[in-house]
CSV table of C-alpha atoms and ligand atoms in Angstrom, one decimal:
chain,number,residue,atom,x,y,z
A,1,GLN,CA,-38.7,33.8,-172.7
A,2,PHE,CA,-36.9,37.0,-171.9
A,3,GLN,CA,-37.5,40.6,-171.1
A,4,MET,CA,-36.8,42.8,-174.2
A,5,ILE,CA,-35.1,46.1,-173.3
A,6,LYS,CA,-35.3,49.0,-175.7
A,7,TYR,CA,-31.9,50.1,-177.0
A,8,GLU,CA,-32.9,53.8,-176.2
A,9,GLN,CA,-33.1,52.7,-172.5
A,10,LEU,CA,-29.3,52.0,-172.4
A,11,GLN,CA,-26.4,54.3,-171.8
A,12,TRP,CA,-22.9,53.1,-172.5
A,13,ASP,CA,-19.8,53.8,-170.5
A,14,GLU,CA,-16.4,52.2,-170.8
A,15,CYS,CA,-15.4,48.9,-172.1
A,16,LEU,CA,-14.5,46.5,-169.2
A,17,GLY,CA,-13.0,43.8,-171.3
A,18,GLN,CA,-13.6,40.9,-173.7
A,19,GLY,CA,-14.9,37.3,-173.4
A,20,SER,CA,-14.5,34.4,-175.8
A,21,PHE,CA,-17.2,35.9,-178.1
A,22,THR,CA,-18.3,39.0,-176.4
A,23,ARG,CA,-17.3,42.5,-175.5
A,24,VAL,CA,-18.5,43.8,-172.1
A,25,PHE,CA,-19.3,47.5,-171.2
A,26,LYS,CA,-20.3,49.3,-168.0
A,27,GLY,CA,-23.7,51.1,-168.6
A,28,THR,CA,-26.9,52.3,-167.2
A,29,LYS,CA,-30.4,51.0,-167.9
A,30,VAL,CA,-33.0,53.8,-167.6
A,31,ASP,CA,-36.7,53.0,-166.8
A,32,ILE,CA,-39.5,55.4,-166.6
A,33,ARG,CA,-42.2,54.2,-164.2
A,34,GLU,CA,-45.0,56.4,-163.2
A,35,GLY,CA,-43.3,59.4,-164.7
A,36,GLU,CA,-40.3,58.8,-162.6
A,37,GLU,CA,-36.8,57.9,-163.9
A,38,HIS,CA,-35.0,54.8,-162.5
A,39,ARG,CA,-31.4,54.4,-163.2
A,40,THR,CA,-29.7,50.9,-162.8
A,41,GLN,CA,-26.0,50.3,-163.3
A,42,VAL,CA,-25.7,47.3,-165.6
A,43,LEU,CA,-23.2,45.3,-167.5
A,44,LEU,CA,-23.8,45.2,-171.2
A,45,LYS,CA,-22.5,42.0,-172.9
A,46,VAL,CA,-22.4,42.4,-176.6
A,47,LEU,CA,-22.1,39.4,-178.9
A,48,ASP,CA,-19.2,39.8,-181.4
A,49,ALA,CA,-20.2,40.4,-184.9
A,50,ASN,CA,-18.3,37.5,-186.2
A,51,HIS,CA,-20.4,35.2,-183.9
A,52,LYS,CA,-23.6,36.9,-184.7
A,53,ASP,CA,-25.1,33.7,-186.1
A,54,TYR,CA,-25.0,32.3,-182.5
A,55,TRP,CA,-27.5,35.0,-181.3
A,56,GLU,CA,-30.1,32.3,-180.5
A,57,ALA,CA,-27.7,30.4,-178.4
A,58,PHE,CA,-26.5,33.6,-176.8
A,59,PHE,CA,-30.0,34.5,-175.9
A,60,GLU,CA,-30.8,31.1,-174.6
A,61,ALA,CA,-28.2,31.6,-171.9
A,62,SER,CA,-29.8,34.8,-171.0
A,63,SER,CA,-33.3,33.3,-170.9
A,64,MET,CA,-32.0,30.5,-168.7
A,65,MET,CA,-30.7,32.9,-166.3
A,66,SER,CA,-33.8,35.1,-166.3
A,67,GLN,CA,-36.0,32.1,-165.4
A,68,ILE,CA,-34.3,31.4,-162.2
A,69,SER,CA,-33.5,33.5,-159.1
A,70,HIS,CA,-31.0,32.7,-156.5
A,71,LYS,CA,-28.7,34.9,-154.4
A,72,HIS,CA,-25.6,33.3,-155.9
A,73,LEU,CA,-26.7,33.5,-159.5
A,74,LEU,CA,-26.2,36.6,-161.6
A,75,LEU,CA,-29.2,38.7,-162.3
A,76,VAL,CA,-30.0,39.0,-166.0
A,77,TYR,CA,-32.4,42.0,-166.8
A,78,GLY,CA,-33.1,41.0,-170.3
A,79,VAL,CA,-31.9,41.4,-173.9
A,80,SER,CA,-31.7,44.2,-176.3
A,81,VAL,CA,-31.4,44.1,-180.1
A,82,HIS,CA,-30.3,47.0,-182.2
A,83,GLY,CA,-29.6,46.3,-185.9
A,84,ALA,CA,-27.0,43.5,-185.9
A,85,LYS,CA,-26.1,44.2,-182.3
A,86,ASN,CA,-27.2,41.6,-179.7
A,87,ILE,CA,-26.9,42.7,-176.1
A,88,MET,CA,-27.4,40.9,-172.8
A,89,VAL,CA,-28.2,43.3,-170.1
A,90,GLN,CA,-27.1,42.1,-166.6
A,91,GLU,CA,-26.2,43.0,-163.1
A,92,LEU,CA,-22.9,44.7,-162.9
A,93,VAL,CA,-20.7,42.8,-160.3
A,94,LYS,CA,-18.3,45.0,-158.6
A,95,TYR,CA,-15.0,42.9,-158.5
A,96,GLY,CA,-15.5,41.0,-161.7
A,97,ALA,CA,-14.2,37.6,-162.6
A,98,LEU,CA,-12.8,35.5,-159.7
A,99,ASP,CA,-9.8,34.1,-161.5
A,100,LEU,CA,-8.5,37.6,-162.2
A,101,TYR,CA,-9.3,38.7,-158.7
A,102,LEU,CA,-7.4,35.8,-157.1
A,103,LYS,CA,-4.4,36.4,-159.4
A,104,ARG,CA,-4.4,40.1,-158.6
A,105,LYS,CA,-4.7,39.7,-155.0
A,106,GLY,CA,-2.3,36.9,-154.6
A,107,SER,CA,-3.1,36.3,-150.9
A,108,VAL,CA,-6.7,35.5,-150.3
A,109,SER,CA,-7.1,33.6,-147.0
A,110,VAL,CA,-8.1,29.9,-147.0
A,111,SER,CA,-11.3,30.6,-145.1
A,112,CYS,CA,-12.3,33.0,-147.8
A,113,LYS,CA,-11.7,30.5,-150.5
A,114,LEU,CA,-13.7,28.1,-148.6
A,115,ASP,CA,-16.6,30.4,-148.3
A,116,ILE,CA,-16.5,31.0,-152.0
A,117,ALA,CA,-16.4,27.3,-152.7
A,118,LYS,CA,-19.4,26.7,-150.4
A,119,GLN,CA,-21.4,29.6,-152.1
A,120,LEU,CA,-20.7,28.1,-155.5
A,121,ALA,CA,-21.9,24.6,-154.2
A,122,LEU,CA,-25.1,26.2,-153.1
A,123,ALA,CA,-25.7,27.7,-156.5
A,124,LEU,CA,-24.8,24.3,-158.1
A,125,ASN,CA,-27.3,22.6,-155.7
A,126,PHE,CA,-30.0,25.1,-156.7
A,127,LEU,CA,-29.5,24.4,-160.4
A,128,ASP,CA,-29.4,20.7,-159.6
A,129,GLU,CA,-32.8,20.8,-157.9
A,130,LYS,CA,-34.2,22.7,-160.7
A,131,ASN,CA,-32.7,20.1,-163.2
A,132,ILE,CA,-30.9,23.0,-165.0
A,133,VAL,CA,-27.5,22.4,-166.5
A,134,HIS,CA,-25.2,25.4,-166.5
A,135,GLY,CA,-22.6,24.0,-168.9
A,136,ASN,CA,-19.8,26.5,-168.3
A,137,ILE,CA,-18.8,26.6,-164.6
A,138,CYS,CA,-15.2,28.0,-164.2
A,139,ALA,CA,-13.6,30.7,-162.1
A,140,LYS,CA,-13.9,33.2,-164.9
A,141,ASN,CA,-17.6,32.7,-164.7
A,142,VAL,CA,-17.7,33.2,-161.0
A,143,LEU,CA,-18.1,36.9,-160.3
A,144,LEU,CA,-17.1,38.6,-157.0
A,145,ALA,CA,-19.7,40.9,-155.6
A,146,ARG,CA,-18.0,41.6,-152.2
A,147,GLU,CA,-14.6,40.9,-150.9
A,148,GLY,CA,-14.1,39.0,-147.7
A,149,ASP,CA,-12.2,40.7,-144.9
A,150,PRO,CA,-11.3,38.3,-142.0
A,151,SER,CA,-10.2,41.2,-139.7
A,152,GLN,CA,-13.7,42.7,-140.1
A,153,GLU,CA,-15.3,39.2,-140.1
A,154,THR,CA,-17.1,39.8,-143.4
A,155,SER,CA,-17.5,37.1,-145.9
A,156,PRO,CA,-17.0,37.3,-149.7
A,157,PHE,CA,-20.1,37.1,-151.8
A,158,ILE,CA,-20.1,35.5,-155.3
A,159,LYS,CA,-22.5,35.3,-158.2
A,160,LEU,CA,-22.3,32.6,-160.8
A,161,SER,CA,-22.4,34.2,-164.3
A,162,ASP,CA,-24.2,33.1,-167.4
A,163,PRO,CA,-22.7,30.2,-169.3
A,164,GLY,CA,-22.5,31.9,-172.7
A,165,ILE,CA,-22.9,30.0,-176.0
A,166,LYS,CA,-22.8,26.2,-175.4
A,167,VAL,CA,-19.2,25.1,-175.9
A,168,SER,CA,-20.4,22.2,-178.1
A,169,LEU,CA,-21.8,24.6,-180.6
A,170,LEU,CA,-18.6,26.6,-180.8
A,171,ASP,CA,-16.3,23.7,-181.3
A,172,LEU,CA,-14.4,24.6,-178.2
A,173,ILE,CA,-14.7,21.4,-176.2
A,174,LEU,CA,-11.0,20.5,-176.5
A,175,ASP,CA,-10.0,23.9,-175.6
A,176,ARG,CA,-12.2,23.8,-172.4
A,177,ILE,CA,-10.2,20.9,-171.0
A,178,PRO,CA,-10.1,20.5,-168.0
A,179,TRP,CA,-13.3,22.2,-167.3
A,180,VAL,CA,-15.6,20.1,-169.5
A,181,GLY,CA,-16.5,16.7,-168.4
A,182,PRO,CA,-14.7,14.0,-170.5
A,183,GLU,CA,-18.1,12.8,-171.6
A,184,LEU,CA,-18.4,15.9,-173.8
A,185,LEU,CA,-15.6,14.4,-176.0
A,186,GLN,CA,-17.8,11.6,-176.9
A,187,ASP,CA,-19.9,11.6,-180.2
A,188,PRO,CA,-22.4,12.9,-179.6
A,189,PRO,CA,-21.2,14.9,-176.6
A,190,ILE,CA,-23.2,14.2,-173.4
A,191,LEU,CA,-23.9,17.2,-171.2
A,192,SER,CA,-25.7,16.6,-168.0
A,193,LEU,CA,-26.0,17.7,-164.5
A,194,ASP,CA,-23.0,15.5,-163.8
A,195,SER,CA,-20.9,17.5,-166.1
A,196,ASP,CA,-21.4,20.5,-164.1
A,197,LYS,CA,-20.1,18.5,-161.2
A,198,TRP,CA,-16.9,17.8,-163.0
A,199,SER,CA,-16.5,21.7,-163.8
A,200,PHE,CA,-17.1,22.4,-160.2
A,201,GLY,CA,-14.1,20.3,-159.3
A,202,ALA,CA,-11.9,22.1,-161.8
A,203,THR,CA,-13.1,25.4,-160.5
A,204,LEU,CA,-12.3,24.3,-156.8
A,205,TRP,CA,-8.8,23.6,-158.1
A,206,GLU,CA,-8.6,27.1,-159.6
A,207,ILE,CA,-9.9,28.7,-156.4
A,208,PHE,CA,-7.4,27.0,-154.2
A,209,ASN,CA,-4.5,27.7,-156.7
A,210,ASN,CA,-5.1,31.4,-156.6
A,211,GLY,CA,-6.8,31.6,-159.9
A,212,GLU,CA,-4.0,29.9,-161.8
A,213,THR,CA,-5.2,28.4,-165.1
A,214,PRO,CA,-4.9,24.6,-165.1
A,215,LEU,CA,-3.2,23.1,-168.1
A,216,LYS,CA,-2.2,26.6,-169.2
A,217,ASP,CA,-0.3,26.6,-172.6
A,218,TRP,CA,-1.0,23.0,-173.2
A,219,ASP,CA,-2.0,22.5,-176.9
A,220,LEU,CA,-5.2,20.7,-177.9
A,221,GLU,CA,-3.4,17.4,-178.7
A,222,MET,CA,-1.9,17.3,-175.1
A,223,LYS,CA,-5.2,18.1,-173.6
A,224,ARG,CA,-6.9,15.4,-175.5
A,225,ARG,CA,-4.3,13.0,-174.3
A,226,PHE,CA,-4.7,14.1,-170.7
A,227,TYR,CA,-8.3,12.8,-170.9
A,228,GLY,CA,-7.4,10.0,-173.1
A,229,THR,CA,-5.1,8.6,-170.4
A,230,TYR,CA,-7.5,9.4,-167.4
A,231,GLN,CA,-5.2,12.0,-165.7
A,232,GLN,CA,-6.0,14.3,-162.9
A,233,LEU,CA,-4.9,17.8,-162.1
A,234,GLU,CA,-2.0,18.1,-159.7
A,235,PRO,CA,-3.3,17.3,-156.3
A,236,SER,CA,-3.5,19.8,-153.5
A,237,GLN,CA,-1.4,19.2,-150.4
A,238,TRP,CA,-4.6,19.5,-148.4
A,239,THR,CA,-5.6,15.8,-148.8
A,240,GLU,CA,-9.3,16.3,-147.9
A,241,LEU,CA,-9.6,19.0,-150.6
A,242,ALA,CA,-7.6,17.0,-153.1
A,243,ASP,CA,-10.0,14.1,-152.4
A,244,MET,CA,-13.0,16.2,-153.1
A,245,ILE,CA,-11.6,17.5,-156.4
A,246,THR,CA,-10.8,14.0,-157.5
A,247,GLN,CA,-14.3,12.8,-156.6
A,248,CYS,CA,-15.9,15.6,-158.7
A,249,MET,CA,-13.6,14.9,-161.5
A,250,ASP,CA,-14.4,11.2,-161.7
A,251,TYR,CA,-14.2,10.0,-165.4
A,252,GLN,CA,-17.5,8.0,-164.7
A,253,PRO,CA,-20.2,10.8,-164.6
A,254,ALA,CA,-22.5,8.7,-162.5
A,255,SER,CA,-19.8,8.2,-159.7
A,256,ARG,CA,-19.5,12.0,-159.0
A,257,PRO,CA,-20.9,12.9,-155.7
A,258,SER,CA,-24.3,14.5,-155.3
A,259,CYS,CA,-24.5,18.3,-154.4
A,260,ARG,CA,-25.6,17.4,-150.9
A,261,VAL,CA,-22.4,15.3,-150.3
A,262,VAL,CA,-20.3,18.1,-151.8
A,263,ILE,CA,-21.8,20.6,-149.4
A,264,ARG,CA,-21.4,18.3,-146.5
A,265,GLN,CA,-17.7,17.7,-147.4
A,266,LEU,CA,-17.1,21.3,-147.7
A,267,ASN,CA,-18.5,22.0,-144.4
A,268,ASN,CA,-16.3,19.4,-142.9
A,269,LEU,CA,-13.1,20.9,-144.3
A,270,ILE,CA,-11.3,22.6,-141.4
A,271,THR,CA,-9.2,25.5,-142.3
A,272,SER,CA,-6.9,25.1,-139.5
A,273,ASP,CA,-5.8,21.6,-140.9
A,274,TYR,CA,-4.6,23.5,-144.0
A,275,GLU,CA,-2.9,26.2,-142.0
A,276,VAL,CA,-1.0,23.5,-139.9
A,277,LEU,CA,0.0,21.9,-143.1
A,278,HIS,CA,1.4,25.0,-144.5
A,279,ALA,CA,3.3,25.9,-141.4
A,280,SER,CA,5.0,22.6,-141.6
A,281,GLU,CA,5.8,23.4,-145.2
A,282,ALA,CA,7.5,26.5,-144.4
A,283,PRO,CA,11.3,26.4,-145.2
A,284,GLU,CA,13.5,25.6,-142.2
A,285,ARG,CA,15.4,28.5,-140.8
B,1,LIG,P1,-17.3,32.9,-171.5
B,1,LIG,O1,-17.9,33.4,-172.8
B,1,LIG,O2,-16.8,31.6,-171.5
B,1,LIG,O3,-18.2,33.3,-170.4
B,1,LIG,P2,-15.8,35.1,-170.5
B,1,LIG,O4,-16.3,34.8,-169.1
B,1,LIG,O5,-14.3,35.5,-170.5
B,1,LIG,O6,-16.1,33.9,-171.4
B,1,LIG,P3,-17.7,37.2,-170.5
B,1,LIG,O7,-18.7,36.4,-169.7
B,1,LIG,O8,-18.3,37.9,-171.6
B,1,LIG,O9,-16.7,36.3,-171.2
B,1,LIG,O10,-16.9,38.2,-169.6
B,1,LIG,C1,-15.8,38.9,-170.0
B,1,LIG,C2,-15.1,39.6,-168.7
B,1,LIG,O11,-16.0,40.6,-168.3
B,1,LIG,C3,-15.1,38.6,-167.5
B,1,LIG,O12,-13.8,38.0,-167.5
B,1,LIG,C4,-15.2,39.7,-166.3
B,1,LIG,O13,-14.0,40.1,-165.9
B,1,LIG,C5,-16.1,40.7,-166.9
B,1,LIG,N1,-17.5,40.6,-166.4
B,1,LIG,C6,-18.4,39.7,-167.0
B,1,LIG,N2,-19.6,39.7,-166.5
B,1,LIG,C7,-19.5,40.7,-165.6
B,1,LIG,C8,-20.4,41.3,-164.7
B,1,LIG,N3,-21.8,40.9,-164.6
B,1,LIG,N4,-20.0,42.3,-163.8
B,1,LIG,C9,-18.7,42.7,-163.9
B,1,LIG,N5,-17.8,42.2,-164.7
B,1,LIG,C10,-18.3,41.2,-165.6
B,2,LIG,MG1,-18.4,34.5,-168.7
């Protein structure tokens, strides 16, 4: 169930980058309504030719996103097909992927990161209430629409992107450790709302580690062993946050906290605790 957009309605600008099986371009969607031309800036996500057999799964992600609407979920306008080209037409989000943004900036305030975490939790809660599994929550799929500026008292604003092709179809499960819930390594893999909770925990870790990639450069065997021996990511110094991440990344899916609990815990985190902690960590002079 999705809107079909005519290829002729699309204008293409520069390539913005590449995903696991996609190339993304900036572009414009042109609609003629009542004789008037309406132009919308869009992001055009093109499925790689060598993954074209997955077009159904690719469009499934698009259809899932089109069916729901929430301020922290990316808007998907529809899909377009042109010859062998499969295109998802979506909202262009100004600052792009959150992991890259955090890496680039280096110094985003803790209160800003906390705002982002809360917004993501709201998106997760919305999906949870609708009984919809996202399946690919991670910092690169969190897009930043607005920067936060503490001096101007403005908050950042995020949009959760589409999940793309299911990781289980692409044989990417081991690769996606530590974002995938360990229950996805079972045969058959089990993907549920609880799995998104685990991914949320890993994403919190990324946010508070400035977009650092967890288990970067680990090979698949090491990653498999990480789950096999029930390990956890290196805990944050901020104990309350570390606790939350560990609760989300519970090896027992059913033991992970509900969205409501997650939101409450995030609201209870007090930034000044973190700042005091870091002041005491500063090297002695
Ligand atoms: P995955 O297939 O697992 O989602 P990915 O997130 O790297 O992998 P894409 O979703 O295709 O792949 O995104 C590729 C890159 O394009 C992102 O890292 C981001 O920088 C940018 N991007 C994606 N969607 C948007 C958007 N709506 N607005 C602006 N930039 C975007
Ligand atoms: Mg993505």
